[in-house]
Short mmCIF file of C-alpha atoms in Angstrom, two decimals:
data_model
loop_
_atom_site.label_atom_id
_atom_site.label_comp_id
_atom_site.label_asym_id
_atom_site.label_seq_id
_atom_site.Cartn_x
_atom_site.Cartn_y
_atom_site.Cartn_z
CA MET L 1 -4.90 -12.81 -36.73
CA THR L 2 -7.19 -12.73 -33.26
CA LYS L 3 -4.78 -11.71 -30.50
CA LEU L 4 -5.50 -11.57 -26.46
CA LYS L 5 -3.36 -9.43 -24.97
CA LEU L 6 -3.46 -9.18 -21.16
CA TYR L 7 -1.87 -6.27 -19.30
CA LYS L 8 -0.72 -5.28 -15.87
CA SER L 9 -3.56 -3.99 -13.32
CA GLY L 10 -2.67 -0.65 -12.21
CA TRP L 11 -3.64 -1.41 -8.71
CA LYS L 12 -0.67 -3.14 -8.00
CA GLY L 13 1.31 0.19 -8.23
CA ILE L 14 -1.46 1.97 -6.27
CA ARG L 15 -0.84 -0.42 -3.93
CA LEU L 16 2.98 -0.33 -3.35
CA LEU L 17 2.59 3.34 -3.48
CA ALA L 18 0.34 3.54 -0.81
CA LEU L 19 2.12 1.62 1.58
CA THR L 20 5.62 3.42 0.61
CA LEU L 21 4.46 7.32 0.87
CA PRO L 22 3.19 7.28 3.97
CA PHE L 23 6.80 6.37 5.06
CA VAL L 24 8.55 8.63 3.16
CA LEU L 25 6.40 11.51 4.02
CA ILE L 26 7.28 10.73 8.01
CA GLY L 27 10.88 10.34 7.25
CA ILE L 28 10.47 13.87 5.48
CA LEU L 29 8.81 15.43 8.39
CA ILE L 30 11.66 13.69 11.04
CA ILE L 31 14.44 15.03 8.59
CA SER L 32 12.96 18.76 8.92
CA LYS L 33 12.32 18.05 12.94
CA GLU L 34 15.32 16.95 13.70
CA GLN L 35 18.99 18.25 13.87
CA ALA L 36 21.56 16.56 11.82
CA GLY L 37 23.95 14.37 13.58
CA THR L 38 21.26 12.84 15.87
CA PHE L 39 19.93 9.21 15.47
CA ASP L 40 16.18 10.44 14.57
CA TYR L 41 17.49 12.81 11.90
CA ALA L 42 19.50 9.51 10.55
CA MET L 43 16.21 7.31 10.67
CA GLY L 44 14.41 9.88 8.57
CA TRP L 45 17.08 9.52 6.27
CA PHE L 46 16.82 5.98 6.01
CA CYS L 47 12.71 5.77 5.86
CA VAL L 48 13.27 8.58 2.67
CA SER L 49 15.80 6.44 1.11
CA PHE L 50 14.50 2.81 1.90
CA PHE L 51 11.01 3.40 0.88
CA GLY L 52 11.52 6.12 -1.81
CA LEU L 53 12.72 2.99 -3.93
CA GLY L 54 9.26 2.15 -3.98
CA ILE L 55 7.68 5.04 -5.28
CA PRO L 56 9.44 4.49 -9.11
CA LEU L 57 8.56 1.07 -9.25
CA GLY L 58 5.42 2.06 -8.42
CA LEU L 59 5.12 4.32 -10.73
CA PHE L 60 6.16 2.16 -13.41
CA LEU L 61 3.79 -0.48 -12.54
CA LEU L 62 1.07 2.25 -12.53
CA LEU L 63 2.10 3.44 -16.18
CA ASP L 64 3.52 0.17 -17.87
CA ARG L 65 0.96 -0.39 -20.61
CA ARG L 66 2.65 -2.84 -22.40
CA PRO L 67 1.32 -6.30 -22.66
CA GLN L 68 2.43 -8.98 -19.94
CA ILE L 69 1.30 -11.76 -21.91
CA VAL L 70 -0.34 -12.14 -25.60
CA ILE L 71 -2.36 -15.46 -26.82
CA ASP L 72 -2.68 -15.52 -30.41
CA GLU L 73 -3.73 -18.67 -33.06
CA ASP L 74 -0.32 -19.43 -33.07
CA GLY L 75 1.00 -19.84 -29.30
CA VAL L 76 1.44 -17.64 -26.15
CA TRP L 77 4.17 -15.38 -25.28
CA ASP L 78 5.18 -13.70 -21.63
CA ARG L 79 6.96 -10.89 -21.05
CA SER L 80 8.43 -12.02 -17.72
CA LEU L 81 10.03 -15.03 -19.48
CA LYS L 82 12.45 -13.20 -22.00
CA GLN L 83 11.41 -15.97 -24.34
CA ASP L 84 9.99 -16.67 -27.55
CA ALA L 85 6.35 -17.12 -27.95
CA ILE L 86 5.70 -20.69 -27.24
CA LYS L 87 3.88 -22.45 -29.80
CA TRP L 88 0.48 -24.47 -29.53
CA GLU L 89 2.39 -27.77 -30.69
CA GLN L 90 5.32 -27.69 -28.08
CA ILE L 91 2.37 -27.47 -25.20
CA VAL L 92 1.71 -30.56 -23.07
CA GLU L 93 -1.16 -28.54 -20.49
CA THR L 94 -1.40 -26.12 -18.06
CA TYR L 95 -2.34 -25.77 -14.89
CA ALA L 96 -2.78 -22.98 -12.20
CA ILE L 97 -0.81 -22.94 -9.19
CA ASP L 98 -0.30 -20.57 -5.72
CA ILE L 99 2.50 -19.72 -4.35
CA HIS L 100 2.25 -17.65 -1.33
CA GLY L 101 -0.52 -15.92 -2.88
CA GLN L 102 1.46 -15.14 -6.29
CA LYS L 103 -0.23 -16.80 -9.27
CA PHE L 104 1.09 -18.64 -12.19
CA ILE L 105 0.25 -20.81 -15.00
CA SER L 106 2.72 -23.94 -15.46
CA VAL L 107 3.28 -25.18 -18.81
CA VAL L 108 4.28 -28.60 -19.27
CA VAL L 109 6.33 -28.61 -22.24
CA ASP L 110 7.45 -30.99 -24.35
CA GLU L 111 11.28 -31.43 -25.99
CA SER L 112 10.83 -29.89 -28.97
CA PHE L 113 10.71 -26.52 -26.71
CA GLU L 114 14.10 -25.57 -25.88
CA PRO L 115 14.57 -22.38 -23.13
CA LYS L 116 16.71 -19.43 -24.17
CA ARG L 117 17.60 -19.20 -20.79
CA LYS L 118 18.61 -22.68 -18.56
CA THR L 119 17.21 -23.27 -15.58
CA VAL L 120 20.34 -23.50 -12.58
CA LYS L 121 19.79 -27.16 -10.54
CA TRP L 122 18.67 -25.32 -7.51
CA ALA L 123 15.77 -23.27 -9.35
CA ARG L 124 14.69 -26.90 -10.99
CA LYS L 125 14.64 -28.39 -7.44
CA LEU L 126 12.58 -25.49 -6.19
CA ASN L 127 9.88 -25.64 -9.05
CA GLU L 128 9.27 -29.09 -8.31
CA PHE L 129 8.98 -29.06 -4.40
CA VAL L 130 6.52 -26.03 -5.27
CA GLY L 131 4.59 -28.05 -7.78
CA ALA L 132 5.75 -26.13 -10.65
CA GLN L 133 7.43 -26.29 -14.06
CA THR L 134 10.46 -24.57 -15.69
CA THR L 135 8.20 -22.36 -17.69
CA ASN L 136 5.79 -20.57 -15.54
CA LEU L 137 3.15 -17.74 -16.79
CA ASN L 138 3.33 -15.08 -14.27
CA VAL L 139 0.00 -13.49 -14.03
CA SER L 140 0.36 -12.39 -10.23
CA GLN L 141 0.00 -8.78 -11.74
CA ILE L 142 -2.35 -9.31 -14.20
CA LYS L 143 -6.39 -8.87 -12.64
CA ILE L 144 -7.70 -12.37 -14.46
CA ASP L 145 -8.70 -15.72 -13.27
CA ALA L 146 -5.90 -18.12 -13.05
CA ASN L 147 -8.08 -20.78 -13.68
CA LYS L 148 -9.79 -19.72 -16.34
CA LEU L 149 -7.13 -18.79 -18.64
CA SER L 150 -5.44 -21.87 -18.00
CA ASP L 151 -8.46 -23.64 -18.74
CA LEU L 152 -8.25 -21.48 -21.90
CA LEU L 153 -4.74 -22.20 -22.54
CA ASN L 154 -5.89 -26.10 -22.46
CA LYS L 155 -8.83 -25.97 -24.96
CA ILE L 156 -7.06 -24.07 -27.78
CA LYS L 157 -3.92 -26.37 -27.75
CA ASN L 158 -6.26 -28.92 -28.36
CA SER L 159 -8.43 -27.16 -30.87
CA ASP L 160 -7.61 -26.98 -34.74
CA LYS L 161 -6.38 -24.01 -35.85
CA HIS L 162 -9.44 -22.15 -36.92
CA GLU L 163 -10.99 -22.86 -33.79
CA ARG L 164 -8.53 -21.11 -31.59
CA ALA L 165 -9.72 -17.55 -32.94
CA SER L 166 -12.90 -18.27 -32.05
CA HIS L 167 -12.11 -19.14 -28.41
CA LEU L 168 -9.97 -16.23 -28.26
CA ARG L 169 -13.01 -13.48 -28.95
CA ILE L 170 -15.33 -15.57 -26.70
CA PHE L 171 -12.91 -15.72 -24.11
CA SER L 172 -12.05 -11.66 -24.66
CA SER L 173 -15.59 -10.82 -24.58
CA GLU L 174 -16.43 -13.20 -21.02
CA GLN L 175 -13.75 -10.49 -19.87
CA ARG L 176 -14.90 -7.91 -20.83
CA LEU L 177 -18.64 -8.35 -19.64
CA THR L 178 -18.02 -9.66 -16.15
CA PRO L 179 -18.41 -7.19 -13.92
CA ASN L 180 -15.22 -5.44 -11.75
CA PHE L 181 -16.18 -5.37 -8.27
CA GLU L 182 -12.51 -4.63 -7.50
CA PHE L 183 -12.88 -0.81 -7.04
CA GLN L 184 -15.94 -1.54 -4.59
CA ASN L 185 -13.83 -3.76 -2.44
CA TYR L 186 -11.33 -0.84 -2.51
CA VAL L 187 -14.24 1.31 -1.65
CA THR L 188 -15.26 -1.59 1.63
CA TYR L 189 -11.58 -1.63 2.15
CA LEU L 190 -11.02 2.15 2.79
CA ILE L 191 -14.58 2.36 4.82
CA ILE L 192 -13.01 -0.70 7.14
CA LEU L 193 -9.85 1.19 7.52
CA ALA L 194 -11.72 4.24 8.33
CA ILE L 195 -13.68 2.40 10.93
CA PHE L 196 -10.14 0.93 12.68
CA MET L 197 -8.76 4.73 12.64
CA LEU L 198 -12.12 6.01 14.58
CA ILE L 199 -11.56 3.01 17.01
CA SER L 200 -8.49 3.53 17.73
CA LEU L 201 -8.66 7.12 18.36
CA SER L 202 -11.02 6.57 20.87
CA GLY L 203 -8.29 5.51 23.13
CA GLU L 204 -6.20 2.81 25.03
CA MET L 205 -8.52 0.48 24.78
CA GLY L 206 -9.99 0.57 21.09
CA PHE L 207 -6.19 1.00 19.78
CA MET L 208 -5.55 -2.25 21.86
CA SER L 209 -8.35 -3.74 20.40
CA ILE L 210 -7.72 -3.01 17.31
CA MET L 211 -3.96 -4.46 17.51
CA VAL L 212 -5.31 -7.80 18.73
CA ILE L 213 -7.62 -8.77 16.34
CA MET L 214 -4.35 -7.45 13.63
CA GLY L 215 -2.70 -9.82 15.21
CA VAL L 216 -4.80 -12.73 15.52
CA SER L 217 -5.66 -12.23 12.07
CA ALA L 218 -1.82 -12.29 11.35
CA VAL L 219 -1.41 -15.57 12.85
CA ILE L 220 -4.70 -17.20 11.20
CA ALA L 221 -3.13 -15.83 7.60
CA ARG L 222 0.17 -17.13 8.22
CA TRP L 223 -0.74 -20.40 9.80
CA HIS L 224 -4.20 -21.33 7.63
CA GLY L 225 -3.64 -21.01 4.48
CA GLY L 226 -6.40 -23.25 3.71
CA THR L 227 -7.01 -25.65 0.18
CA ASN L 228 -3.99 -23.97 -2.05
CA ASN L 229 -4.77 -20.81 0.32
CA LYS L 230 -7.86 -19.79 -1.28
CA SER L 231 -10.03 -20.74 1.85
CA SER L 232 -12.43 -17.71 2.90
CA LEU L 233 -10.79 -17.58 6.44
CA TYR L 234 -7.52 -17.03 4.93
CA LYS L 235 -8.39 -14.27 2.17
CA TYR L 236 -10.42 -12.48 4.76
CA ALA L 237 -7.62 -12.77 7.96
CA ARG L 238 -4.78 -11.82 5.48
CA ILE L 239 -6.87 -8.74 4.20
CA THR L 240 -7.58 -8.08 7.94
CA THR L 241 -3.87 -8.09 8.77
CA PHE L 242 -3.49 -5.65 6.26
CA LEU L 243 -5.85 -3.05 6.99
CA GLY L 244 -5.05 -3.13 10.59
CA PHE L 245 -0.79 -2.44 9.12
CA ALA L 246 -2.53 0.39 7.57
CA ASN L 247 -3.86 1.74 10.06
CA MET L 248 -1.05 1.90 12.21
CA VAL L 249 1.05 3.44 9.61
CA VAL L 250 -1.69 6.24 8.93
CA LEU L 251 -2.28 6.43 12.36
CA PHE L 252 1.41 6.91 12.98
CA LEU L 253 1.96 9.57 10.31
CA MET L 254 -1.36 11.54 11.72
CA PHE L 255 0.44 11.74 14.65
CA THR L 256 4.34 12.72 13.29
CA ILE L 257 1.93 15.37 11.44
CA HIS L 258 0.27 16.63 14.51
CA ASP L 259 3.25 16.84 16.97
CA ALA L 260 5.07 19.14 14.25
CA VAL L 261 2.21 21.31 13.09
CA SER L 262 1.36 21.31 17.29
CA ASP L 263 5.36 22.23 18.24
CA LYS L 264 5.59 24.88 15.25
CA LEU L 265 2.02 26.65 16.15
CA GLY L 266 2.57 26.46 19.65
CA ALA L 267 6.02 28.35 19.42
CA GLU L 268 4.71 30.72 17.26
CA LEU L 269 1.89 31.15 19.27
CA THR L 270 4.46 31.93 22.31
CA GLN L 271 6.35 34.41 20.41
CA LYS L 272 2.60 36.63 20.12
CA ILE L 273 1.81 36.21 23.38
CA GLU L 274 5.44 37.65 24.33
CA LYS L 275 5.05 40.25 21.91
CA TYR L 276 1.89 41.23 23.15
CA LYS L 277 2.91 41.62 27.03
CA SER L 278 5.97 43.52 25.93
CA LYS L 279 3.72 45.85 23.75
CA PHE L 280 0.87 46.45 26.56
CA GLY L 281 2.71 45.14 29.99
CA LYS L 282 0.87 42.14 30.59
CA TYR L 283 -0.47 38.94 28.89
CA PRO L 284 -3.81 38.82 27.27
CA THR L 285 -6.79 37.72 28.82
CA SER L 286 -7.63 35.23 25.49
CA ILE L 287 -5.49 34.36 22.09
CA GLN L 288 -8.41 35.27 20.06
CA PRO L 289 -7.42 38.22 19.28
CA ILE L 290 -3.73 37.48 18.86
CA ARG L 291 -5.34 34.17 16.24
CA GLU L 292 -6.98 36.94 14.06
CA LYS L 293 -3.68 38.38 12.84
CA MET L 294 -2.26 34.98 12.38
CA HIS L 295 -2.19 33.20 9.06
CA LEU L 296 -3.34 29.67 9.91
CA ASN L 297 -3.96 26.98 7.56
CA LEU L 298 -6.36 24.50 8.15
CA ILE L 299 -4.69 21.75 9.92
CA GLN L 300 -3.03 24.77 12.44
CA ASP L 301 -6.98 25.98 12.81
CA HIS L 302 -8.51 22.96 13.98
CA ILE L 303 -5.57 22.78 16.58
CA PHE L 304 -5.44 26.12 17.65
CA ASP L 305 -9.09 25.71 18.49
CA GLU L 306 -8.06 22.86 20.92
CA ILE L 307 -5.80 24.45 22.92
CA ALA L 308 -6.40 25.98 26.53
CA TYR L 309 -5.08 29.69 27.60
CA ARG L 310 -5.36 30.68 31.04
CA ASN L 311 -3.77 33.78 31.93
CA LEU L 312 -2.09 33.17 35.73
CA GLY L 313 -1.33 36.42 36.51
CA ALA L 314 2.94 36.65 36.04
CA ARG L 315 2.65 33.94 33.89
CA TYR L 316 0.44 31.84 31.45
CA GLU L 317 -0.35 28.53 30.51
CA LEU L 318 -1.04 26.63 27.49
CA THR L 319 -2.04 22.91 27.45
CA LEU L 320 -3.60 20.79 24.65
CA GLU L 321 -5.57 17.70 23.93
CA PHE L 322 -3.13 15.46 21.75
CA LEU L 323 -4.68 12.83 19.20
CA ASN L 324 -3.84 9.85 22.16
CA ARG L 325 -6.38 11.85 24.45
CA ASN L 326 -3.24 13.03 26.68
CA GLN L 327 -3.59 16.29 28.11
CA LYS L 328 0.20 18.37 27.20
CA GLU L 329 1.67 21.64 28.32
CA PHE L 330 4.05 23.79 26.05
CA ASP L 331 7.30 24.02 27.58
CA VAL L 332 8.86 27.83 26.01
CA GLU L 333 12.48 26.90 26.47
CA SER L 334 12.33 23.21 24.08
CA ASN L 335 9.42 24.99 22.25
CA ARG L 336 7.94 21.72 22.64
CA TRP L 337 4.09 20.03 24.33
CA ASN L 338 5.60 18.29 27.58
#
């Protein structure tokens, strides 16, 4: 028997991991940096605990290879319905529907179809309000055109049994021959995100410009859904809002890592300088000889290049320009750049 099996897209899991992992890493950095019992320490654990819940879910979506929807000559089956296959003879018609960006195919069934789970009254009212049926195929996590799939279901429903296999084979071959531009889209998004980050790091004006763009896009995406949320303006406003938010998350992660590494490097460097003074009776004229004795990783090595050292005789001064273009001096007492 010819079967068309539709699987969840792995990109859903990748997107979820991309959204949650930065916050988990930020939480871990905060926990390792702050003292137990402080507010920041508690917030670090909150980030790890809350956003960490998305990691197993993201991995599940990424690794789950079970078919979500199976269509054959006898009917259609959706795993999410917790229901036996719906026979073609029980289907009156199907139509695609978009509910706040989530794609479904509503199935109008006749009286012979008996769902295993009874729909509560408020759920039926909600379905009626959004234009859905009591039986809806969830295709949000499947990389497929909901309208084309709905057309296929209607075509098979109106065909004789010996013609159904042919429709399934043709549709399956068309799906394989259709170019997949999803990977190219993600590459484009990464390039745009990199541009957003460069603009944000260029200075306060650049950062505020990106914030304004994200805010305007969010308003457009919220209030200008277009016809069935399919307008180009809505689509690109939504993408821009997401990229702007991703830009904020990545920048925050970069700043947090940079601050943590800088503080640790500054503390280690001051110890080496004081040790040098104890040995030679004066502060070094340059910190390059000290650098050669320190085992620095790539990030530390880059930050070390940005540190300006001044020997003032009785004391010394370490200054560093941070990612936000602010100049800070290392405070030995607090072991931080202030």
